[in-house]
Amino acid sequence: MTKLAFIGLGNMGAGMAANQAKAGRDVCAFDISAAAMDRAAELGCRRAQSVADAVREADIVITMLPAGQHVRQVYAEEIAPAAKKGALLIDCSTIDVESARAVAAQMREAGFRFADAPVSGGIMAANAGTLAFMVGCVEGDFAQIEEALKPMSRVTLRAGEFGAGQAAKICNNMVLGISMLGICEAFALAEKLGLDPQRFYDIASKSSAQCWSLTTYCPWPGPVPTAPSNRAYNDGFMTSLMLKDLKLAQEAAAKAGAAAPMGAHAEGMFALFERLGYGAKDFSAVLQLLRGDLDALS
Ligand code: NAD
């Protein structure tokens, strides 16, 4: 039986670890939160006493942690000293490209195989085992990484060498933030011009404005019944997480010397929306800010 360690059992990690256990893998799990540990145990994982305890016997180690500083610390101080040499270490957290590359270099040096494998898809996809993984790794390790991620994934794509998974994720989410704002702005203008929003949707979805933010995740309630706009913008991709990804994109752009002015503008808009108190709402709720009707969110 494959021995797997899972570190970080929060909103995303709990469902991901549970899907590994459901697939028949021996999952030894650890989180610093006692409540997260209880939930993971209920979902079929074994309790570890520490990160070191969780990874000691593992062939595969998967981490799903909040940010770069947690990933750097957990890998350097807890995983590297305790894990079996040759173990496959996969970090699925969304972190900055620089941290991903630094951790990869340290782990390779210490005799491990490593991949940065951030995900697209939220808590529902994590629970359903339908996440999309974008992987930065040595090419020869990819088949094994794909196999390791299978119980949690809809699709797994190799983006390139170390850090490329994180680069793909922040570039993708920068487009998403920008495109959502564009769609919201267009709905707000259409409304002011007296155009029926459903008619605008019908036309734009068959014209050159067609995109994922419109036809899969429509911010105007009605046209796409499964979109968060139909459930008061709850249970979606939180504004605070979109803001996190846009910040990572801006930091990366500054370090790489790339111009990303639309991304910067999107970061500013979502930062404003968060500061107004809507960080926990789905990011498509920014439509109501552009319409000047935040009361629609109360
Ligand atoms: P979360 O805060 O719910 O979970 C993180 C978990 O890590 C927490 O349970 C925390 O206790 C644990 N943790 C922190 N430090 C630890 C340590 N030293 N040792 C062990 N456990 C530790 O966050 P989340 O929503 O599950 O997101 C995790 C990652 O996935 C983030 O990088 C996030 O950006 C990314 N992500 C989240 C979503 C989403 O919709 N929530 C979607 C895509 C990607």
mmCIF file with all atom_site columns, C-alpha atoms and ligand atoms in Angstrom, residues 7-13 30-33 51 64-66 70 73-74 78 93-94 119 121-123 169 237 241 244, ligand 1:
data_model
loop_
_atom_site.group_PDB
_atom_site.id
_atom_site.type_symbol
_atom_site.label_atom_id
_atom_site.label_alt_id
_atom_site.label_comp_id
_atom_site.label_asym_id
_atom_site.label_entity_id
_atom_site.label_seq_id
_atom_site.pdbx_PDB_ins_code
_atom_site.Cartn_x
_atom_site.Cartn_y
_atom_site.Cartn_z
_atom_site.occupancy
_atom_site.B_iso_or_equiv
_atom_site.pdbx_formal_charge
_atom_site.auth_seq_id
_atom_site.auth_comp_id
_atom_site.auth_asym_id
_atom_site.auth_atom_id
_atom_site.pdbx_PDB_model_num
ATOM   1  C CA  . ILE A 1 7   ? 0.440   18.201 5.780   1.00 0.00 ? 7   ILE A CA  1
ATOM   2  C CA  . GLY A 1 8   ? -2.081  21.068 5.978   1.00 0.00 ? 8   GLY A CA  1
ATOM   3  C CA  . LEU A 1 9   ? -5.684  19.883 6.374   1.00 0.00 ? 9   LEU A CA  1
ATOM   4  C CA  . GLY A 1 10  ? -7.563  23.165 5.986   1.00 0.00 ? 10  GLY A CA  1
ATOM   5  C CA  . ASN A 1 11  ? -10.385 24.092 3.616   1.00 0.00 ? 11  ASN A CA  1
ATOM   6  C CA  . MET A 1 12  ? -8.614  22.495 0.663   1.00 0.00 ? 12  MET A CA  1
ATOM   7  C CA  . GLY A 1 13  ? -6.318  19.914 2.279   1.00 0.00 ? 13  GLY A CA  1
ATOM   8  C CA  . PHE A 1 30  ? -0.805  16.438 10.302  1.00 0.00 ? 30  PHE A CA  1
ATOM   9  C CA  . ASP A 1 31  ? -2.043  19.980 10.886  1.00 0.00 ? 31  ASP A CA  1
ATOM   10 C CA  . ILE A 1 32  ? -1.240  22.395 13.722  1.00 0.00 ? 32  ILE A CA  1
ATOM   11 C CA  . SER A 1 33  ? -5.000  22.870 14.217  1.00 0.00 ? 33  SER A CA  1
ATOM   12 C CA  . VAL A 1 51  ? 5.142   16.857 10.621  1.00 0.00 ? 51  VAL A CA  1
ATOM   13 C CA  . MET A 1 64  ? -1.306  22.236 1.277   1.00 0.00 ? 64  MET A CA  1
ATOM   14 C CA  . LEU A 1 65  ? -0.241  25.256 3.351   1.00 0.00 ? 65  LEU A CA  1
ATOM   15 C CA  . PRO A 1 66  ? -1.269  28.935 3.409   1.00 0.00 ? 66  PRO A CA  1
ATOM   16 C CA  . HIS A 1 70  ? 4.916   28.295 5.798   1.00 0.00 ? 70  HIS A CA  1
ATOM   17 C CA  . GLN A 1 73  ? 9.704   26.666 7.093   1.00 0.00 ? 73  GLN A CA  1
ATOM   18 C CA  . VAL A 1 74  ? 7.920   23.297 7.022   1.00 0.00 ? 74  VAL A CA  1
ATOM   19 C CA  . GLU A 1 78  ? 10.460  19.609 9.495   1.00 0.00 ? 78  GLU A CA  1
ATOM   20 C CA  . SER A 1 93  ? -0.034  25.378 -1.942  1.00 0.00 ? 93  SER A CA  1
ATOM   21 C CA  . THR A 1 94  ? -0.234  28.610 -3.953  1.00 0.00 ? 94  THR A CA  1
ATOM   22 C CA  . VAL A 1 119 ? -4.320  23.821 -8.122  1.00 0.00 ? 119 VAL A CA  1
ATOM   23 C CA  . GLY A 1 121 ? -10.544 24.777 -8.497  1.00 0.00 ? 121 GLY A CA  1
ATOM   24 C CA  . GLY A 1 122 ? -11.866 25.597 -5.042  1.00 0.00 ? 122 GLY A CA  1
ATOM   25 C CA  . ILE A 1 123 ? -13.127 23.734 -2.003  1.00 0.00 ? 123 ILE A CA  1
ATOM   26 C CA  . LYS A 1 169 ? -1.159  29.498 -11.667 1.00 0.00 ? 169 LYS A CA  1
ATOM   27 C CA  . PHE A 1 237 ? -13.580 31.645 -4.959  1.00 0.00 ? 237 PHE A CA  1
ATOM   28 C CA  . LEU A 1 241 ? -7.842  34.514 -2.289  1.00 0.00 ? 241 LEU A CA  1
ATOM   29 C CA  . LYS A 1 244 ? -3.618  36.960 -2.742  1.00 0.00 ? 244 LYS A CA  1
HETATM 30 P P1  . NAD B 2 .   ? -6.506  27.044 5.036   1.00 0.00 ? 1   NAD B P1  1
HETATM 31 O O1  . NAD B 2 .   ? -5.971  28.190 5.812   1.00 0.00 ? 1   NAD B O1  1
HETATM 32 O O2  . NAD B 2 .   ? -7.920  26.620 5.205   1.00 0.00 ? 1   NAD B O2  1
HETATM 33 O O3  . NAD B 2 .   ? -5.584  25.734 5.323   1.00 0.00 ? 1   NAD B O3  1
HETATM 34 C C1  . NAD B 2 .   ? -4.209  25.768 5.576   1.00 0.00 ? 1   NAD B C1  1
HETATM 35 C C2  . NAD B 2 .   ? -3.926  24.777 6.705   1.00 0.00 ? 1   NAD B C2  1
HETATM 36 O O4  . NAD B 2 .   ? -2.518  24.716 6.939   1.00 0.00 ? 1   NAD B O4  1
HETATM 37 C C3  . NAD B 2 .   ? -4.584  25.193 8.030   1.00 0.00 ? 1   NAD B C3  1
HETATM 38 O O5  . NAD B 2 .   ? -5.421  24.148 8.501   1.00 0.00 ? 1   NAD B O5  1
HETATM 39 C C4  . NAD B 2 .   ? -3.391  25.440 8.960   1.00 0.00 ? 1   NAD B C4  1
HETATM 40 O O6  . NAD B 2 .   ? -3.655  25.097 10.314  1.00 0.00 ? 1   NAD B O6  1
HETATM 41 C C5  . NAD B 2 .   ? -2.343  24.540 8.341   1.00 0.00 ? 1   NAD B C5  1
HETATM 42 N N1  . NAD B 2 .   ? -0.964  24.881 8.700   1.00 0.00 ? 1   NAD B N1  1
HETATM 43 C C6  . NAD B 2 .   ? -0.393  26.119 8.748   1.00 0.00 ? 1   NAD B C6  1
HETATM 44 N N2  . NAD B 2 .   ? 0.899   26.028 9.145   1.00 0.00 ? 1   NAD B N2  1
HETATM 45 C C7  . NAD B 2 .   ? 1.129   24.700 9.362   1.00 0.00 ? 1   NAD B C7  1
HETATM 46 C C8  . NAD B 2 .   ? 2.269   23.968 9.786   1.00 0.00 ? 1   NAD B C8  1
HETATM 47 N N3  . NAD B 2 .   ? 3.425   24.588 10.104  1.00 0.00 ? 1   NAD B N3  1
HETATM 48 N N4  . NAD B 2 .   ? 2.168   22.623 9.897   1.00 0.00 ? 1   NAD B N4  1
HETATM 49 C C9  . NAD B 2 .   ? 1.003   21.993 9.612   1.00 0.00 ? 1   NAD B C9  1
HETATM 50 N N5  . NAD B 2 .   ? -0.115  22.633 9.203   1.00 0.00 ? 1   NAD B N5  1
HETATM 51 C C10 . NAD B 2 .   ? -0.051  23.981 9.081   1.00 0.00 ? 1   NAD B C10 1
HETATM 52 O O7  . NAD B 2 .   ? -6.187  27.357 3.509   1.00 0.00 ? 1   NAD B O7  1
HETATM 53 P P2  . NAD B 2 .   ? -6.839  26.660 2.204   1.00 0.00 ? 1   NAD B P2  1
HETATM 54 O O8  . NAD B 2 .   ? -8.028  27.425 1.757   1.00 0.00 ? 1   NAD B O8  1
HETATM 55 O O9  . NAD B 2 .   ? -6.934  25.191 2.447   1.00 0.00 ? 1   NAD B O9  1
HETATM 56 O O10 . NAD B 2 .   ? -5.679  26.951 1.137   1.00 0.00 ? 1   NAD B O10 1
HETATM 57 C C11 . NAD B 2 .   ? -4.444  26.236 1.147   1.00 0.00 ? 1   NAD B C11 1
HETATM 58 C C12 . NAD B 2 .   ? -3.634  26.676 -0.076  1.00 0.00 ? 1   NAD B C12 1
HETATM 59 O O11 . NAD B 2 .   ? -4.385  26.402 -1.256  1.00 0.00 ? 1   NAD B O11 1
HETATM 60 C C13 . NAD B 2 .   ? -3.331  28.182 -0.098  1.00 0.00 ? 1   NAD B C13 1
HETATM 61 O O12 . NAD B 2 .   ? -2.020  28.362 -0.589  1.00 0.00 ? 1   NAD B O12 1
HETATM 62 C C14 . NAD B 2 .   ? -4.379  28.749 -1.049  1.00 0.00 ? 1   NAD B C14 1
HETATM 63 O O13 . NAD B 2 .   ? -3.960  29.930 -1.686  1.00 0.00 ? 1   NAD B O13 1
HETATM 64 C C15 . NAD B 2 .   ? -4.527  27.593 -2.028  1.00 0.00 ? 1   NAD B C15 1
HETATM 65 N N6  . NAD B 2 .   ? -5.817  27.539 -2.731  1.00 0.00 ? 1   NAD B N6  1
HETATM 66 C C16 . NAD B 2 .   ? -6.981  27.713 -2.035  1.00 0.00 ? 1   NAD B C16 1
HETATM 67 C C17 . NAD B 2 .   ? -8.196  27.652 -2.724  1.00 0.00 ? 1   NAD B C17 1
HETATM 68 C C18 . NAD B 2 .   ? -9.516  27.827 -1.991  1.00 0.00 ? 1   NAD B C18 1
HETATM 69 O O14 . NAD B 2 .   ? -10.556 27.966 -2.659  1.00 0.00 ? 1   NAD B O14 1
HETATM 70 N N7  . NAD B 2 .   ? -9.543  27.809 -0.656  1.00 0.00 ? 1   NAD B N7  1
HETATM 71 C C19 . NAD B 2 .   ? -8.225  27.405 -4.110  1.00 0.00 ? 1   NAD B C19 1
HETATM 72 C C20 . NAD B 2 .   ? -7.021  27.187 -4.782  1.00 0.00 ? 1   NAD B C20 1
HETATM 73 C C21 . NAD B 2 .   ? -5.816  27.255 -4.069  1.00 0.00 ? 1   NAD B C21 1
#
